[in-house]
PDB file of C-alpha atoms in Angstrom:
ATOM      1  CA  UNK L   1       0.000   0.000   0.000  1.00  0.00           C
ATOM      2  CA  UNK L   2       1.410   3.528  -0.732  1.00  0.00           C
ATOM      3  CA  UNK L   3       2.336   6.367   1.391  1.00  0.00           C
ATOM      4  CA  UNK L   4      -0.612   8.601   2.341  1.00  0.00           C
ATOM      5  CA  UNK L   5       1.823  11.535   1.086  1.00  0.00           C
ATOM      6  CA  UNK L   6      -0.210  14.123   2.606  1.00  0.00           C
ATOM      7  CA  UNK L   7      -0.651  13.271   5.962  1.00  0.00           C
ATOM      8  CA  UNK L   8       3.189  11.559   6.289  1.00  0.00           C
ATOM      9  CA  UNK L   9       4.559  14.434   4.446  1.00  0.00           C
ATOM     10  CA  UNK L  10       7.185  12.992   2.741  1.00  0.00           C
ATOM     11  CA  UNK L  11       9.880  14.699   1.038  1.00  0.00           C
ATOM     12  CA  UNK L  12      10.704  14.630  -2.739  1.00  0.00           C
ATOM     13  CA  UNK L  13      13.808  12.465  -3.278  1.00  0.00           C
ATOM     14  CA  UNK L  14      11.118   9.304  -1.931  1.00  0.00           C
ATOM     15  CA  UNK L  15       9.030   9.670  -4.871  1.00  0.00           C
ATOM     16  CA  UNK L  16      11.753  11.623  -7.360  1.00  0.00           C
ATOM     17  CA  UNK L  17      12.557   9.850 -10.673  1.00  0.00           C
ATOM     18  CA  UNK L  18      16.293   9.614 -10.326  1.00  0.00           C
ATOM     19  CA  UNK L  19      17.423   7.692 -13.544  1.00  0.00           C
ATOM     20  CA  UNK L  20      17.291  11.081 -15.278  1.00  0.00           C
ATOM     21  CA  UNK L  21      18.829  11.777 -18.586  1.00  0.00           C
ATOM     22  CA  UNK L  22      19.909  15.031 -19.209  1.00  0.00           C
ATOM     23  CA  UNK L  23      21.518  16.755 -22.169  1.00  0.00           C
ATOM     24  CA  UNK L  24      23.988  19.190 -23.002  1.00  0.00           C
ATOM     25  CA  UNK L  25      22.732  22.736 -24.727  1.00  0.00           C
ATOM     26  CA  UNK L  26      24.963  22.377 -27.768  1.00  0.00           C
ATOM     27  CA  UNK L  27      22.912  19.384 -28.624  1.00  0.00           C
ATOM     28  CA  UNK L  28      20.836  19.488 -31.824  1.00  0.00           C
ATOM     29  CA  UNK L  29      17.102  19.578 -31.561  1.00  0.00           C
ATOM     30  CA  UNK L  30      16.101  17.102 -33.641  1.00  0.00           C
ATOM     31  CA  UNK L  31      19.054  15.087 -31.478  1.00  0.00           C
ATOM     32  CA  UNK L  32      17.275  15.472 -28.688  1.00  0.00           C
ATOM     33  CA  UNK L  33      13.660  14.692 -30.108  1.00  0.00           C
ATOM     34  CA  UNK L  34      15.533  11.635 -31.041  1.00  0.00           C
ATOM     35  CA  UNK L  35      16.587  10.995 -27.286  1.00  0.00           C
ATOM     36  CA  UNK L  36      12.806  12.217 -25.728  1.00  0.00           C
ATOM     37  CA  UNK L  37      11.225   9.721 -28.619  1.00  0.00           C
ATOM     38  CA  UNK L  38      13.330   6.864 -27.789  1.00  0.00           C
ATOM     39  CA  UNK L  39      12.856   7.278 -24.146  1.00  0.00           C
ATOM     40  CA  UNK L  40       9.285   8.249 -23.983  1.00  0.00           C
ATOM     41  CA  UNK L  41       9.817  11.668 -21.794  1.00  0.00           C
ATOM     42  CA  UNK L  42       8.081  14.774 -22.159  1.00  0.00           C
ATOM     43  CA  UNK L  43      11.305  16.607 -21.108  1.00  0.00           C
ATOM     44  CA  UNK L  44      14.557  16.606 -20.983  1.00  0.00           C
ATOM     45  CA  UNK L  45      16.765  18.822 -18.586  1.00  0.00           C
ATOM     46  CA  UNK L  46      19.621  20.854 -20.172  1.00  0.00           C
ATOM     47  CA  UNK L  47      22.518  20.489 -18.243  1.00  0.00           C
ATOM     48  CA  UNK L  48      26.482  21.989 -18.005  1.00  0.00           C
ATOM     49  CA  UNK L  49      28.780  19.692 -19.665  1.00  0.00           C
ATOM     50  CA  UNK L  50      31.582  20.368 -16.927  1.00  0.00           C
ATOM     51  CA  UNK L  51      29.385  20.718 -13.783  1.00  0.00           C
ATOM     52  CA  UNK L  52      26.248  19.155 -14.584  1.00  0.00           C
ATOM     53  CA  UNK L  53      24.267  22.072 -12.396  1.00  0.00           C
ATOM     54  CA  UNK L  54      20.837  22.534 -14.525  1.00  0.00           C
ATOM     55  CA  UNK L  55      20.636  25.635 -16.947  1.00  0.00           C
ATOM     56  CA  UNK L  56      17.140  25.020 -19.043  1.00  0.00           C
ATOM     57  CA  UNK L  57      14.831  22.392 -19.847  1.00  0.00           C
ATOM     58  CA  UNK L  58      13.697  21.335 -23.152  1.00  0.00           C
ATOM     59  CA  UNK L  59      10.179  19.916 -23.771  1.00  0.00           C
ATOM     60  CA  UNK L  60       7.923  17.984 -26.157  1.00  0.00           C
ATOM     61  CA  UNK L  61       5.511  21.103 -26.137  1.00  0.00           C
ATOM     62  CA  UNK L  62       8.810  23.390 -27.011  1.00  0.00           C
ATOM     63  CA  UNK L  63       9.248  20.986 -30.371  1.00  0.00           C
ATOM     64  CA  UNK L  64       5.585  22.019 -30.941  1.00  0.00           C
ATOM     65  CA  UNK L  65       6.077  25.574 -30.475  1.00  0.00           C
ATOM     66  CA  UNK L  66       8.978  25.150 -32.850  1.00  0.00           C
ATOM     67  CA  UNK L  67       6.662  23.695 -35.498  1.00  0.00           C
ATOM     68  CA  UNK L  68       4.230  26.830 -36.282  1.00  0.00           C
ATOM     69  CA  UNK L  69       3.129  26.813 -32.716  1.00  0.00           C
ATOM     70  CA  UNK L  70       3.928  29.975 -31.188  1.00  0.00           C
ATOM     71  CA  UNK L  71       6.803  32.420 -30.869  1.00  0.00           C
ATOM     72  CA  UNK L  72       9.933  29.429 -31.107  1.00  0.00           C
ATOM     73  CA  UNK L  73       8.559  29.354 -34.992  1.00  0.00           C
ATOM     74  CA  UNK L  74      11.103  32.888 -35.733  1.00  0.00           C
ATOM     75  CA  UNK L  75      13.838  30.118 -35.346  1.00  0.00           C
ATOM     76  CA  UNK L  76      12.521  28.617 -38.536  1.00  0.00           C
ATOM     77  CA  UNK L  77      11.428  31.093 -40.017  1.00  0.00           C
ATOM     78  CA  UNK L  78      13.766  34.298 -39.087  1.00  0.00           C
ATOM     79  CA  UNK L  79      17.431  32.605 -38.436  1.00  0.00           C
ATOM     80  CA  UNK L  80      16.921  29.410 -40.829  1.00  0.00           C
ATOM     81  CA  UNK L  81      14.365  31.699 -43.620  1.00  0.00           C
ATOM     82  CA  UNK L  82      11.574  28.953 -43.221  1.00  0.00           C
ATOM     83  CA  UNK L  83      14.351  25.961 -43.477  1.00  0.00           C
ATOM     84  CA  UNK L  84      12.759  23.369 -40.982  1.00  0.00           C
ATOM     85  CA  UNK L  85      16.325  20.981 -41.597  1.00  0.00           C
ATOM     86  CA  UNK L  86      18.570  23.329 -40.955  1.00  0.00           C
ATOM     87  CA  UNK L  87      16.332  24.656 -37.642  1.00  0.00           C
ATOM     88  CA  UNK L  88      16.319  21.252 -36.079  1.00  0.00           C
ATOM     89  CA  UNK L  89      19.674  21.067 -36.428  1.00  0.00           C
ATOM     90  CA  UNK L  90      19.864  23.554 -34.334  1.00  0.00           C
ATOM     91  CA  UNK L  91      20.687  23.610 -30.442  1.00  0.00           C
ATOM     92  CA  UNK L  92      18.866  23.101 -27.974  1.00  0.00           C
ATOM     93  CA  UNK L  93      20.012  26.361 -26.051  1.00  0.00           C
ATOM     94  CA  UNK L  94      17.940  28.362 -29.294  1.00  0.00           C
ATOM     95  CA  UNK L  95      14.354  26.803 -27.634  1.00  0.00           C
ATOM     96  CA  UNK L  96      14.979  25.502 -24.141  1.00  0.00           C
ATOM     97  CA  UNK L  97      13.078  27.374 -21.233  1.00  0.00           C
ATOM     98  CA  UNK L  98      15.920  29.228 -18.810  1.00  0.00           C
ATOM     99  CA  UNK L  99      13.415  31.083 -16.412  1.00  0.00           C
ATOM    100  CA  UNK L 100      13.388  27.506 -14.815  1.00  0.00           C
ATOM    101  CA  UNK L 101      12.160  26.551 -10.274  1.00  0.00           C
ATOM    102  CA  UNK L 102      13.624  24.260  -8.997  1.00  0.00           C
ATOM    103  CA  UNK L 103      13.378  22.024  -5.933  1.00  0.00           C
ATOM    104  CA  UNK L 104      16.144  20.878  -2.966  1.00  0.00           C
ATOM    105  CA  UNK L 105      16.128  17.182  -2.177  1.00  0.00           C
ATOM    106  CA  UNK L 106      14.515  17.418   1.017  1.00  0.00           C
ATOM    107  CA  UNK L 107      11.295  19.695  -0.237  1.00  0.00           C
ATOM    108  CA  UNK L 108       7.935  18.366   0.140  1.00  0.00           C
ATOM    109  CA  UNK L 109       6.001  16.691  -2.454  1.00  0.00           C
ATOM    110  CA  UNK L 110       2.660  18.734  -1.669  1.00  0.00           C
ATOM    111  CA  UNK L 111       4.671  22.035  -2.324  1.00  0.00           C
ATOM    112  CA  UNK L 112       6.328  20.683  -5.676  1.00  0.00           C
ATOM    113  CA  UNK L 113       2.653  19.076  -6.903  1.00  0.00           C
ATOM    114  CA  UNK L 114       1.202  23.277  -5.760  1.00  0.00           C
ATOM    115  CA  UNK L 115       3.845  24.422  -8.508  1.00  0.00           C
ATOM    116  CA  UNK L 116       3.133  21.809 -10.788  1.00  0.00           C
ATOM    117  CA  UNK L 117      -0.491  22.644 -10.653  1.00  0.00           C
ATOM    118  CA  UNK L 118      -0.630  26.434 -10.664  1.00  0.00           C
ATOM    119  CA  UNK L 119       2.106  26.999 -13.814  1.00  0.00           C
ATOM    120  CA  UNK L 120       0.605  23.624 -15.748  1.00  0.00           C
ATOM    121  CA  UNK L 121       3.755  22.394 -15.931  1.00  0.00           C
ATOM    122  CA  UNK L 122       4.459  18.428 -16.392  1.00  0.00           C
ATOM    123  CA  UNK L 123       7.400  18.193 -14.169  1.00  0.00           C
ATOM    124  CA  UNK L 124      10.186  20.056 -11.835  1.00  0.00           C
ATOM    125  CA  UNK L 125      13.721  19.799 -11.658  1.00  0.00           C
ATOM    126  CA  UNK L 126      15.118  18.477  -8.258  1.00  0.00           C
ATOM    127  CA  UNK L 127      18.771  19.952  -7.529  1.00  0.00           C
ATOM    128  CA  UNK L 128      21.148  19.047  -4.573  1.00  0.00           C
ATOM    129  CA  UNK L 129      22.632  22.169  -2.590  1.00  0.00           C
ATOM    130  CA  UNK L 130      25.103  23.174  -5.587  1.00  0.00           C
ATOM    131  CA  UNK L 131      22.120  23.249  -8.200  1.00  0.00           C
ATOM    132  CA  UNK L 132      23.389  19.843  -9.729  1.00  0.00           C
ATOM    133  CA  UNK L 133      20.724  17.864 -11.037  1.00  0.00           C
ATOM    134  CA  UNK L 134      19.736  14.543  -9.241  1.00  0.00           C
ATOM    135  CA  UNK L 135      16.661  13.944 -10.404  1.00  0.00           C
ATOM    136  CA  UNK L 136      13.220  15.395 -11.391  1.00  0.00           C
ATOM    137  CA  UNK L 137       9.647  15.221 -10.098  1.00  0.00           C
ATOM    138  CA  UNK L 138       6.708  14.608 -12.806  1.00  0.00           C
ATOM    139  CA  UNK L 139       3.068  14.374 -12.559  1.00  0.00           C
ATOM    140  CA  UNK L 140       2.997  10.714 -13.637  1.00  0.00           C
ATOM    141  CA  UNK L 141       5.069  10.326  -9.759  1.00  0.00           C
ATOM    142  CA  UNK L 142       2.788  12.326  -7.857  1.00  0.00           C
ATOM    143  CA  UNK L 143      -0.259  10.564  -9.240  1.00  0.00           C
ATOM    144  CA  UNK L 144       1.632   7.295  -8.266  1.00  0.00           C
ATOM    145  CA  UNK L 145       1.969   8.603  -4.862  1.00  0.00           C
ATOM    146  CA  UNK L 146      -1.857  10.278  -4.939  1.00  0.00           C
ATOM    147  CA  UNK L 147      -3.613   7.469  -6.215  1.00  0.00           C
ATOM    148  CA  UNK L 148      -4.725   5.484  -3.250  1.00  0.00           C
ATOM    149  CA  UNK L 149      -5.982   9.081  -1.023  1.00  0.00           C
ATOM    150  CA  UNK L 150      -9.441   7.791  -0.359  1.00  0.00           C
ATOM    151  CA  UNK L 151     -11.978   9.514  -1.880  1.00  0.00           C
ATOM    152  CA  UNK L 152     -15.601   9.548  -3.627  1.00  0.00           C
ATOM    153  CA  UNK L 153     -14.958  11.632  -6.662  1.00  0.00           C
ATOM    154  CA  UNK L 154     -15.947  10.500 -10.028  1.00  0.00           C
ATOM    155  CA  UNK L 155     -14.584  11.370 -13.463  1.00  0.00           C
ATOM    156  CA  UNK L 156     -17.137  14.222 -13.831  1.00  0.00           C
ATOM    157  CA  UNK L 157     -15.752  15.282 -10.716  1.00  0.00           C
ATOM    158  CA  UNK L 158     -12.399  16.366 -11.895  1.00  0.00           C
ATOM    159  CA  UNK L 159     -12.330  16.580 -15.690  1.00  0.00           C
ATOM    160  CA  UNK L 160     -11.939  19.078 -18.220  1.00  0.00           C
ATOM    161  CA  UNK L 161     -15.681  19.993 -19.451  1.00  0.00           C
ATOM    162  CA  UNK L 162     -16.351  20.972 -23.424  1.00  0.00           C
ATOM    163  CA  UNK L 163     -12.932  20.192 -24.212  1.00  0.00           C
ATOM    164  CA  UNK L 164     -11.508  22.044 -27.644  1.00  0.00           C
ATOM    165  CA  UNK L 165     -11.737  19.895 -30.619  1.00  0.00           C
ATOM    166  CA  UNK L 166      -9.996  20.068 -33.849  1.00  0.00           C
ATOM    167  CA  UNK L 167     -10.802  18.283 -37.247  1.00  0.00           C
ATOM    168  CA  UNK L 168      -9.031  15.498 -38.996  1.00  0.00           C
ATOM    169  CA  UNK L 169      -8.437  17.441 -41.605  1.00  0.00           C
ATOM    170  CA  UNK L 170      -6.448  20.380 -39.743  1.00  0.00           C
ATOM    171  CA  UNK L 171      -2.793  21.044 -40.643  1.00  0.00           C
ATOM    172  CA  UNK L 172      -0.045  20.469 -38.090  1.00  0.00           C
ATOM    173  CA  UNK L 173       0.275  24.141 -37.673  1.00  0.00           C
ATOM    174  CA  UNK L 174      -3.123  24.972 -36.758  1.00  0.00           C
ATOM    175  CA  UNK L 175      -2.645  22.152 -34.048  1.00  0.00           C
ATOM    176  CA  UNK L 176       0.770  22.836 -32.854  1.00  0.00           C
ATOM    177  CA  UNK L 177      -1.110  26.973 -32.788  1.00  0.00           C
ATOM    178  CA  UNK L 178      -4.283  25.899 -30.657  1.00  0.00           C
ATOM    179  CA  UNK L 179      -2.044  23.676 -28.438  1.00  0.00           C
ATOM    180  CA  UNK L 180       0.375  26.925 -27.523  1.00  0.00           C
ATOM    181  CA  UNK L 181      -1.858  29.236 -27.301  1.00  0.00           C
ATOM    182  CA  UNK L 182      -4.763  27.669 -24.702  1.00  0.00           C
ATOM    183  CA  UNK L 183      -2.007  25.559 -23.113  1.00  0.00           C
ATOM    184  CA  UNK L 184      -3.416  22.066 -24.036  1.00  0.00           C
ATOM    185  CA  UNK L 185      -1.201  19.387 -24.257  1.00  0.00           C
ATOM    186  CA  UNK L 186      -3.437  17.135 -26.333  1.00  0.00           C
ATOM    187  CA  UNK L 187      -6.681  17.430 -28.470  1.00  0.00           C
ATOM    188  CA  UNK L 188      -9.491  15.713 -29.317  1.00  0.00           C
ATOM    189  CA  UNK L 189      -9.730  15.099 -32.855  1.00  0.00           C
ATOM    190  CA  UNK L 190     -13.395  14.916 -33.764  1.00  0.00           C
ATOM    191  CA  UNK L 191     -15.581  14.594 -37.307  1.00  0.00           C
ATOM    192  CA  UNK L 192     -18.845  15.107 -37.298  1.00  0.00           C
ATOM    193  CA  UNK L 193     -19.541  15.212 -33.636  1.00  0.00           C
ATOM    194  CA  UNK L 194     -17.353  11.546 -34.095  1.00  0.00           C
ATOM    195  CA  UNK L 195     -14.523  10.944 -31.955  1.00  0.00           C
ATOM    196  CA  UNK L 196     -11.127  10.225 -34.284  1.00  0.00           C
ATOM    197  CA  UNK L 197      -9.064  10.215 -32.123  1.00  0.00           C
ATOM    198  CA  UNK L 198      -6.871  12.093 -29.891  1.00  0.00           C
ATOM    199  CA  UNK L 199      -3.149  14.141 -31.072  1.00  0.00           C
ATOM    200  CA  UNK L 200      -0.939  15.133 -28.672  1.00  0.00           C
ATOM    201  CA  UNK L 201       2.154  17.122 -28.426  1.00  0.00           C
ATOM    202  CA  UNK L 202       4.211  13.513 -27.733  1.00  0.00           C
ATOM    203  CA  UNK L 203       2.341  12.470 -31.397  1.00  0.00           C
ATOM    204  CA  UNK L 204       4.674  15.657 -32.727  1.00  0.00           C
ATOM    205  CA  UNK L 205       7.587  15.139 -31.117  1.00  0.00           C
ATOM    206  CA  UNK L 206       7.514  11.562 -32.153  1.00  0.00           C
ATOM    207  CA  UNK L 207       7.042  13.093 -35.740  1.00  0.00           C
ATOM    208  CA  UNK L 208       9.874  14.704 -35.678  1.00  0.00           C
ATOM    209  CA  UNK L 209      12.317  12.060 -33.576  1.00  0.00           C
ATOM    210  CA  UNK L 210      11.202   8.894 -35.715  1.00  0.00           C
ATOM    211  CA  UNK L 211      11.849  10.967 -38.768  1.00  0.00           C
ATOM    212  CA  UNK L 212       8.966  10.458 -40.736  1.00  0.00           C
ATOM    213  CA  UNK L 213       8.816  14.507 -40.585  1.00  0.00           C
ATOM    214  CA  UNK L 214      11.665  14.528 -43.268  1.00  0.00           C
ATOM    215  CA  UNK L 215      10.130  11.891 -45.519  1.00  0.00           C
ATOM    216  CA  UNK L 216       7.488  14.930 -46.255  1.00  0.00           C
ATOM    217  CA  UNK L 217       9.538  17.289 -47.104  1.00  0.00           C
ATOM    218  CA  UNK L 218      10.529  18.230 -50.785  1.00  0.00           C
ATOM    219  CA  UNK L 219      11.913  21.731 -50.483  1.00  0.00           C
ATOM    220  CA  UNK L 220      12.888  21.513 -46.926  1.00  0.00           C
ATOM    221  CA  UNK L 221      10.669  23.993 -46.176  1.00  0.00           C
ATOM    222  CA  UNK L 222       8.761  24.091 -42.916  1.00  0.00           C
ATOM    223  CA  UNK L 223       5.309  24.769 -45.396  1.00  0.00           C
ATOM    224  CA  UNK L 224       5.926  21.304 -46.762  1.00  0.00           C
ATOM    225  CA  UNK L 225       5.458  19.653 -43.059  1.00  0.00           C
ATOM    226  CA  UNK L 226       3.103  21.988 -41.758  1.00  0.00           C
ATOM    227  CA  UNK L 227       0.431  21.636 -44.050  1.00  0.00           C
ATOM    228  CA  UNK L 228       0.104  17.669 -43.226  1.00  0.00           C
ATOM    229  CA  UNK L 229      -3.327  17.215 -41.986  1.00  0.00           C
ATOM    230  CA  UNK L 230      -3.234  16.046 -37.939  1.00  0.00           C
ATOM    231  CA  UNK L 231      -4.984  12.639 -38.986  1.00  0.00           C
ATOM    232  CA  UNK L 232      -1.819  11.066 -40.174  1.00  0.00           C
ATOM    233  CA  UNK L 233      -0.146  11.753 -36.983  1.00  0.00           C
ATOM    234  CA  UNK L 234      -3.455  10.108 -34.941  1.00  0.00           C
ATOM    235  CA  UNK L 235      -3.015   6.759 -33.430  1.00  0.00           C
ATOM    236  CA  UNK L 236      -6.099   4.256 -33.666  1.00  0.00           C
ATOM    237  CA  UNK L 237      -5.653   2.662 -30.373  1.00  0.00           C
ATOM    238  CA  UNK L 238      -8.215   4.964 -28.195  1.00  0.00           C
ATOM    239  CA  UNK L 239      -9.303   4.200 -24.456  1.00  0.00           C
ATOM    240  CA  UNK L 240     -12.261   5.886 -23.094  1.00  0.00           C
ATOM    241  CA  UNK L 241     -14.217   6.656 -19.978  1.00  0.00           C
ATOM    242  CA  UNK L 242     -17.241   7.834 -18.723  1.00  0.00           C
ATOM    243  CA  UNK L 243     -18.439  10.543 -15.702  1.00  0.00           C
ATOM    244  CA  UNK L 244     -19.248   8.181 -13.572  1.00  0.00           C
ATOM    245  CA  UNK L 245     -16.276   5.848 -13.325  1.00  0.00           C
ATOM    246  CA  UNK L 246     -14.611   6.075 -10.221  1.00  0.00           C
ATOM    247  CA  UNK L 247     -11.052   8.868  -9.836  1.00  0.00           C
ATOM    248  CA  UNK L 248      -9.370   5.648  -8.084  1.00  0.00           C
ATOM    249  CA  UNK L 249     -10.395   3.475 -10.835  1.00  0.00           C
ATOM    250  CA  UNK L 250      -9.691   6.059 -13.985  1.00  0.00           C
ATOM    251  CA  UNK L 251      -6.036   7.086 -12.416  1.00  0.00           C
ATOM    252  CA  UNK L 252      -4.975   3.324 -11.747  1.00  0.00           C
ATOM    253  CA  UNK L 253      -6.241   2.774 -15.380  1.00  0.00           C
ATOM    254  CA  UNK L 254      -3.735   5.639 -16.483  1.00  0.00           C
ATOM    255  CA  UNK L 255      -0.847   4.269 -14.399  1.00  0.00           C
ATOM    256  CA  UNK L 256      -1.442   1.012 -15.646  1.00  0.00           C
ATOM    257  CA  UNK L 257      -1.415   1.055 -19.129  1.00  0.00           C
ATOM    258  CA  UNK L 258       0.915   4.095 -19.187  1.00  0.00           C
ATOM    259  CA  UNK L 259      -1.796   6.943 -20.889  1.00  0.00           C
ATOM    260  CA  UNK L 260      -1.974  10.348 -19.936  1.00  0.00           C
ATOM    261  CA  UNK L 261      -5.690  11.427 -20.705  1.00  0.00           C
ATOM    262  CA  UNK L 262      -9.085   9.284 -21.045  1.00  0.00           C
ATOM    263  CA  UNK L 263     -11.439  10.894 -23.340  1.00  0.00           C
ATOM    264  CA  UNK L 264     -14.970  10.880 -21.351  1.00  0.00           C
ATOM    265  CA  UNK L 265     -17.741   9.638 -23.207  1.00  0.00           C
ATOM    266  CA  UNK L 266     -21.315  10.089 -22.829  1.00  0.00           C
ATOM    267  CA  UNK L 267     -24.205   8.891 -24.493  1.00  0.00           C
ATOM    268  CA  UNK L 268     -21.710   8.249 -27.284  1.00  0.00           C
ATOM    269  CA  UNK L 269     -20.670  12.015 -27.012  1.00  0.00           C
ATOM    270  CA  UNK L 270     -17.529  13.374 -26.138  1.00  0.00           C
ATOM    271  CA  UNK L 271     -18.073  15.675 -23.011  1.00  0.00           C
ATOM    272  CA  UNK L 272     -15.240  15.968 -21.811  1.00  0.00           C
ATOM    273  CA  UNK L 273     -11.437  14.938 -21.346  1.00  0.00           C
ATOM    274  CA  UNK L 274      -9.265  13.688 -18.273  1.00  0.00           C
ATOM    275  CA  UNK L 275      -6.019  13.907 -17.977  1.00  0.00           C
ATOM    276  CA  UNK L 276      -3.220  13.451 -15.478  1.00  0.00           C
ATOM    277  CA  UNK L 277      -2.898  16.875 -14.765  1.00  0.00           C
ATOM    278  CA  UNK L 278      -6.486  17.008 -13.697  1.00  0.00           C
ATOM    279  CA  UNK L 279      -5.991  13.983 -11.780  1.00  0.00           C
ATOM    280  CA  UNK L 280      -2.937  15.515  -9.324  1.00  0.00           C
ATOM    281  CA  UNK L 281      -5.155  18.812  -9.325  1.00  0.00           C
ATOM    282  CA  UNK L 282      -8.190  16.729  -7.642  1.00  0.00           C
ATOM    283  CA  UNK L 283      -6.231  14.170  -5.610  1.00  0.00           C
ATOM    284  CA  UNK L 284      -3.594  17.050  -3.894  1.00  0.00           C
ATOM    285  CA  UNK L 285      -6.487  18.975  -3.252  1.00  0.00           C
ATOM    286  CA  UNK L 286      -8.206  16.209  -0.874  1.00  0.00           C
TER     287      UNK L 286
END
């Protein structure tokens, strides 16, 4: 049975992912959209070559911005004049995040899931007294450590109501745009009040790592990749839920087969999405 993390107040480093694999800022992007692909992380924590102290973090939803989503696009299309090759080969320092919080070893894991919840961020650094990385804290741990708090909540409970939708037939670009801009990680994709599926922003990064980004190119150009409708990037294999399943039930589901969101289903409509992020926000709030 797991630690009641609330009441024991346990500290960080007992929950902490500690295997972490970090990478230096002179590496390429599309290098390290190899490394997150391979791996399956959402992140990957920039480090000093010499001292291995933290200096940025680079994430799947930074690839995104990269490709047409938000303000990372001038890389492509200011310094590399719309060359989406030569931008991803690229470093890492050109798109990581800098502004970065970090956690000490011995912080506790309600204050570190608060952070995580208010900024909407996936995941924190941990750093020992000489800001040298030793490991990092995701939501996918605090859910682990969340997921037996007793409670009666149901999926309607906690999830994310009228979630934004975007059609099969939407380029990449107005994806990677919508995802940026409201902050979503992943989207329904939905025809005719159908459910397609869902893309997310690890469906784009693992675009990009596995390489199948370059096989549609023909000038290079970022235009050629961009304009590739999102349904080529959606997977078939989709779990859903409904309201009234249990939180204990849907979260053990997620650990289990290793998925971040369920889309909730009812009376064969989509009305809503829940995600793991939704999942820490009801559990730490118990």
């Amino acid at each position: 049975m797991q630690k009641d993390v609330k009441k024991q107040n346990i500290s960080v480093n007992e929950i902490a992912t500690t295997n972490v694999i970090s990478v230096p800022q002179t590496m390429s992007i599309i290098h390290a959209a190899k490394t997150m692909t391979k791996n399956g992380f959402r992140r990957l924590p920039v480090t000093d070559s010499g001292t291995n102290k933290i200096i940025g973090i680079v994430t799947a939803t930074d690839i995104a911005n990269l490709m047409g989503g938000g303000d990372k696009y001038n890389l492509v299309s200011g310094k590399h004049k719309g060359n989406l090759i030569s931008a991803l080969n690229d470093s890492v320092h050109e798109i990581m995040s800098k502004n970065l919080i970090t956690f000490g070893e011995d912080s506790m894991v309600e204050d570190v899931a608060k952070v995580i919840v208010e900024r909407k961020c996936g995941g924190m650094p941990i750093v020992d007294k000489d800001g040298v990385l030793i490991g990092i804290v995701t939501e996918r741990d605090i859910l682990k450590a969340f997921v037996d708090t007793p409670n009666y909540m149901c999926v309607k409970d906690a999830m994310t109501k009228r979630p934004h939708v975007i059609s099969p037939n939407a380029p990449i670009c107005s994806v990677t745009k919508e995802m940026i801009s409201k902050k979503f990680r992943r989207l329904p994709v939905v025809s005719d009040e159908v459910l397609y599926g869902i893309v997310t922003v690890m469906d784009i990064l693992k675009h990009v790592g596995n390489g199948e980004v370059f096989k549609e190119m023909v000038t290079g150009n970022a235009s050629d990749v961009m304009s590739v409708p999102v349904r080529n990037l959606v997977s078939g294999n989709l779990l859903t839920t409904t309201p009234e399943e249990s939180l204990t039930d849907i979260a053990n589901s997620m650990l289990k087969k290793n998925i971040g969101a369920f889309p909730v289903i009812y009376n064969s409509t989509l009305t809503g999405i829940i995600t793991e992020f939704d999942l820490v926000r009801a559990l730490t709030k118990i």
